[in-house]
PDB file of C-alpha atoms in Angstrom:
ATOM      1  CA  MET A   1     -49.898 -58.371-134.348  1.00 44.00           C
ATOM      2  CA  ASP A   2     -53.770 -57.675-133.584  1.00 48.00           C
ATOM      3  CA  ILE A   3     -54.489 -55.150-136.853  1.00 47.00           C
ATOM      4  CA  ILE A   4     -57.348 -53.300-135.389  1.00 41.00           C
ATOM      5  CA  ALA A   5     -55.051 -52.648-132.281  1.00 42.00           C
ATOM      6  CA  SER A   6     -52.605 -51.306-133.974  1.00 42.00           C
ATOM      7  CA  LEU A   7     -55.041 -48.639-135.504  1.00 35.00           C
ATOM      8  CA  LYS A   8     -55.014 -47.107-131.860  1.00 32.00           C
ATOM      9  CA  SER A   9     -52.003 -45.011-133.272  1.00 35.00           C
ATOM     10  CA  LYS A  10     -52.099 -41.258-133.574  1.00 31.00           C
ATOM     11  CA  LYS A  11     -49.188 -41.036-136.583  1.00 33.00           C
ATOM     12  CA  GLU A  12     -49.787 -39.340-139.585  1.00 35.00           C
ATOM     13  CA  CYS A  13     -48.566 -38.683-143.455  1.00 38.00           C
ATOM     14  CA  ASN A  14     -49.158 -35.102-143.848  1.00 37.00           C
ATOM     15  CA  LYS A  15     -46.870 -35.043-147.716  1.00 39.00           C
ATOM     16  CA  VAL A  16     -48.332 -35.050-151.289  1.00 39.00           C
ATOM     17  CA  VAL A  17     -49.067 -39.236-152.419  1.00 41.00           C
ATOM     18  CA  ILE A  18     -47.967 -39.957-155.876  1.00 42.00           C
ATOM     19  CA  TYR A  19     -47.973 -42.931-158.048  1.00 42.00           C
ATOM     20  CA  VAL A  20     -45.501 -42.993-160.739  1.00 42.00           C
ATOM     21  CA  ASN A  21     -43.977 -46.634-162.544  1.00 38.00           C
ATOM     22  CA  PHE A  22     -46.243 -48.815-160.837  1.00 43.00           C
ATOM     23  CA  HIS A  23     -45.267 -48.335-157.485  1.00 45.00           C
ATOM     24  CA  TYR A  24     -47.252 -46.774-154.904  1.00 46.00           C
ATOM     25  CA  ILE A  25     -44.744 -43.315-153.628  1.00 45.00           C
ATOM     26  CA  CYS A  26     -45.780 -41.600-150.566  1.00 51.00           C
ATOM     27  CA  ILE A  27     -43.113 -38.945-149.042  1.00 54.00           C
ATOM     28  CA  MET A  28     -44.202 -39.377-145.289  1.00 55.00           C
ATOM     29  CA  GLN A  29     -42.594 -37.960-142.052  1.00 62.00           C
ATOM     30  CA  ARG A  30     -43.983 -40.520-139.871  1.00 73.00           C
ATOM     31  CA  GLU A  31     -46.372 -43.955-139.534  1.00 84.00           C
ATOM     32  CA  ARG A  32     -49.837 -43.615-141.218  1.00 85.00           C
ATOM     33  CA  GLU A  33     -52.799 -44.328-139.120  1.00 86.00           C
ATOM     34  CA  ILE A  34     -55.050 -47.204-140.422  1.00 87.00           C
ATOM     35  CA  LEU A  35     -58.898 -45.903-140.156  1.00 87.00           C
ATOM     36  CA  TYR A  36     -61.455 -47.890-140.711  1.00 88.00           C
ATOM     37  CA  TYR A  37     -64.932 -46.789-142.160  1.00 90.00           C
ATOM     38  CA  LYS A  38     -68.141 -48.517-140.785  1.00 90.00           C
ATOM     39  CA  ASN A  39     -67.203 -52.001-140.341  1.00 89.00           C
ATOM     40  CA  TYR A  40     -66.931 -52.850-143.801  1.00 89.00           C
ATOM     41  CA  PHE A  41     -63.344 -54.014-143.470  1.00 90.00           C
ATOM     42  CA  ILE A  42     -63.436 -55.554-139.978  1.00 90.00           C
ATOM     43  CA  ASP A  43     -66.010 -57.515-140.968  1.00 90.00           C
ATOM     44  CA  PHE A  44     -64.347 -58.788-144.102  1.00 90.00           C
ATOM     45  CA  PHE A  45     -60.398 -59.566-142.407  1.00 91.00           C
ATOM     46  CA  MET A  46     -61.966 -61.437-139.058  1.00 92.00           C
ATOM     47  CA  SER A  47     -63.914 -63.932-142.265  1.00 91.00           C
ATOM     48  CA  LEU A  48     -60.519 -64.754-143.204  1.00 92.00           C
ATOM     49  CA  ASP A  49     -58.455 -67.763-142.073  1.00 91.00           C
ATOM     50  CA  ASP A  50     -55.394 -67.122-139.785  1.00 93.00           C
ATOM     51  CA  ASN A  51     -52.978 -67.438-142.435  1.00 93.00           C
ATOM     52  CA  ALA A  52     -55.001 -65.263-144.726  1.00 92.00           C
ATOM     53  CA  ARG A  53     -55.735 -62.718-141.772  1.00 93.00           C
ATOM     54  CA  LYS A  54     -51.412 -62.601-141.595  1.00 94.00           C
ATOM     55  CA  LYS A  55     -50.708 -61.989-144.631  1.00 93.00           C
ATOM     56  CA  VAL A  56     -53.366 -59.258-145.392  1.00 92.00           C
ATOM     57  CA  ALA A  57     -51.917 -57.742-141.902  1.00 93.00           C
ATOM     58  CA  TYR A  58     -48.785 -57.842-143.396  1.00 93.00           C
ATOM     59  CA  VAL A  59     -49.458 -55.643-146.310  1.00 92.00           C
ATOM     60  CA  LEU A  60     -51.474 -53.174-144.100  1.00 90.00           C
ATOM     61  CA  ASP A  61     -48.107 -53.055-141.884  1.00 90.00           C
ATOM     62  CA  MET A  62     -45.840 -52.592-145.020  1.00 90.00           C
ATOM     63  CA  LEU A  63     -48.625 -49.837-146.192  1.00 87.00           C
ATOM     64  CA  LYS A  64     -48.478 -47.891-142.964  1.00 88.00           C
ATOM     65  CA  THR A  65     -44.613 -47.580-142.672  1.00 86.00           C
ATOM     66  CA  GLN A  66     -43.052 -47.640-146.310  1.00 84.00           C
ATOM     67  CA  GLU A  67     -43.179 -44.775-148.612  1.00 79.00           C
ATOM     68  CA  ARG A  68     -42.797 -47.009-151.715  1.00 80.00           C
ATOM     69  CA  LEU A  69     -44.773 -50.193-152.389  1.00 83.00           C
ATOM     70  CA  ASN A  70     -44.783 -52.433-155.557  1.00 86.00           C
ATOM     71  CA  ILE A  71     -48.077 -52.774-157.588  1.00 87.00           C
ATOM     72  CA  LYS A  72     -47.716 -56.751-156.326  1.00 89.00           C
ATOM     73  CA  PHE A  73     -49.339 -54.734-153.245  1.00 91.00           C
ATOM     74  CA  VAL A  74     -51.027 -51.459-153.766  1.00 91.00           C
ATOM     75  CA  LYS A  75     -52.775 -50.218-157.064  1.00 91.00           C
ATOM     76  CA  LEU A  76     -54.053 -47.027-158.198  1.00 92.00           C
ATOM     77  CA  ILE A  77     -57.461 -48.375-159.197  1.00 92.00           C
ATOM     78  CA  ARG A  78     -59.418 -45.196-160.132  1.00 91.00           C
ATOM     79  CA  GLU A  79     -60.374 -41.491-158.805  1.00 92.00           C
ATOM     80  CA  GLY A  80     -58.382 -41.706-155.803  1.00 91.00           C
ATOM     81  CA  ILE A  81     -59.498 -45.404-155.076  1.00 93.00           C
ATOM     82  CA  TYR A  82     -56.696 -47.882-153.823  1.00 92.00           C
ATOM     83  CA  GLU A  83     -56.497 -51.487-154.250  1.00 91.00           C
ATOM     84  CA  LEU A  84     -54.546 -53.139-151.186  1.00 91.00           C
ATOM     85  CA  ARG A  85     -53.536 -56.829-152.670  1.00 90.00           C
ATOM     86  CA  ALA A  86     -52.493 -60.012-150.722  1.00 91.00           C
ATOM     87  CA  SER A  87     -52.760 -63.208-151.864  1.00 90.00           C
ATOM     88  CA  HIS A  88     -52.070 -66.409-149.922  1.00 90.00           C
ATOM     89  CA  ASN A  89     -52.463 -70.577-150.968  1.00 90.00           C
ATOM     90  CA  GLY A  90     -53.517 -69.388-154.293  1.00 88.00           C
ATOM     91  CA  ASN A  91     -56.243 -67.257-152.845  1.00 89.00           C
ATOM     92  CA  ILE A  92     -56.231 -63.603-153.861  1.00 90.00           C
ATOM     93  CA  TYR A  93     -57.103 -61.009-151.668  1.00 91.00           C
ATOM     94  CA  ARG A  94     -58.209 -57.379-152.548  1.00 91.00           C
ATOM     95  CA  ALA A  95     -59.435 -54.764-150.545  1.00 92.00           C
ATOM     96  CA  PHE A  96     -60.224 -51.280-151.487  1.00 92.00           C
ATOM     97  CA  PHE A  97     -58.725 -47.905-149.559  1.00 92.00           C
ATOM     98  CA  ILE A  98     -58.367 -44.272-150.247  1.00 91.00           C
ATOM     99  CA  PHE A  99     -55.948 -41.686-148.264  1.00 88.00           C
ATOM    100  CA  ASP A 100     -57.654 -38.964-146.074  1.00 88.00           C
ATOM    101  CA  ASP A 101     -54.960 -36.158-144.511  1.00 84.00           C
ATOM    102  CA  GLY A 102     -52.490 -39.085-144.958  1.00 79.00           C
ATOM    103  CA  ASN A 103     -53.919 -41.217-143.470  1.00 82.00           C
ATOM    104  CA  ILE A 104     -55.222 -44.932-144.442  1.00 82.00           C
ATOM    105  CA  VAL A 105     -59.679 -45.211-144.679  1.00 83.00           C
ATOM    106  CA  MET A 106     -60.191 -48.604-145.959  1.00 80.00           C
ATOM    107  CA  LEU A 107     -63.253 -48.756-147.391  1.00 74.00           C
ATOM    108  CA  PHE A 108     -64.744 -51.702-148.109  1.00 73.00           C
ATOM    109  CA  ASN A 109     -65.176 -54.866-146.808  1.00 68.00           C
ATOM    110  CA  GLY A 110     -62.696 -56.531-149.328  1.00 83.00           C
ATOM    111  CA  PHE A 111     -63.463 -59.685-151.598  1.00 81.00           C
ATOM    112  CA  GLN A 112     -61.987 -62.222-152.768  1.00 83.00           C
ATOM    113  CA  LYS A 113     -60.747 -62.401-156.137  1.00 76.00           C
ATOM    114  CA  LYS A 114     -61.618 -64.844-158.288  1.00 74.00           C
ATOM    115  CA  THR A 115     -61.118 -63.423-162.449  1.00 75.00           C
ATOM    116  CA  GLN A 116     -57.829 -61.482-163.371  1.00 75.00           C
ATOM    117  CA  LYS A 117     -59.746 -57.990-163.803  1.00 82.00           C
ATOM    118  CA  THR A 118     -61.513 -57.013-160.675  1.00 83.00           C
ATOM    119  CA  PRO A 119     -64.649 -56.903-161.164  1.00 84.00           C
ATOM    120  CA  ASP A 120     -66.401 -53.486-162.008  1.00 89.00           C
ATOM    121  CA  SER A 121     -69.132 -54.156-159.414  1.00 89.00           C
ATOM    122  CA  GLU A 122     -66.916 -54.116-156.555  1.00 88.00           C
ATOM    123  CA  ILE A 123     -65.493 -50.710-157.800  1.00 91.00           C
ATOM    124  CA  GLU A 124     -68.710 -49.504-158.043  1.00 92.00           C
ATOM    125  CA  LYS A 125     -69.488 -50.269-154.556  1.00 91.00           C
ATOM    126  CA  ALA A 126     -65.862 -48.935-153.547  1.00 92.00           C
ATOM    127  CA  LEU A 127     -66.844 -45.472-155.452  1.00 93.00           C
ATOM    128  CA  LYS A 128     -69.715 -45.366-153.695  1.00 93.00           C
ATOM    129  CA  LEU A 129     -68.567 -46.115-150.072  1.00 92.00           C
ATOM    130  CA  LYS A 130     -65.907 -43.507-150.919  1.00 93.00           C
ATOM    131  CA  ASN A 131     -68.552 -40.903-151.198  1.00 93.00           C
ATOM    132  CA  GLU A 132     -70.661 -41.744-148.456  1.00 93.00           C
ATOM    133  CA  TYR A 133     -67.499 -41.654-146.611  1.00 91.00           C
ATOM    134  CA  TYR A 134     -66.422 -37.850-147.599  1.00 91.00           C
ATOM    135  CA  ALA A 135     -70.812 -36.774-147.444  1.00 93.00           C
ATOM    136  CA  SER A 136     -70.298 -38.496-143.185  1.00 91.00           C
ATOM    137  CA  LYS A 137     -67.670 -35.988-142.921  1.00 86.00           C
ATOM    138  CA  PRO A 138     -68.253 -33.148-140.252  1.00 81.00           C
TER     139      PRO A 138
END
């Protein structure tokens, strides 16, 4: 599936987002739409090899369509920033996103994780991009 083409959908979730018991929960009426802030995530996604891209696309598809995802795939980091989590061939990939009006907004280009803890510098970049995103909205 071409993940970029799948973003053309005009469906949205207009219910509440809750984080409980290590699971992401969103009461949804329809499939969520994925939006990109600038090209950060797209550049990261296109830099991955085909199999890693398929794994990230798989997790994004789950995020679009499922009410609940295990912490293995999505984790609340802080201040409304979530981490999309995918692994392939021993490599761990992360990308930050937020929810805005029920849609998923991919904020940051993502990175390949090399340590157990998500680097604070990556979180700070995501917070900065989140603020830029909201400042740029009409």
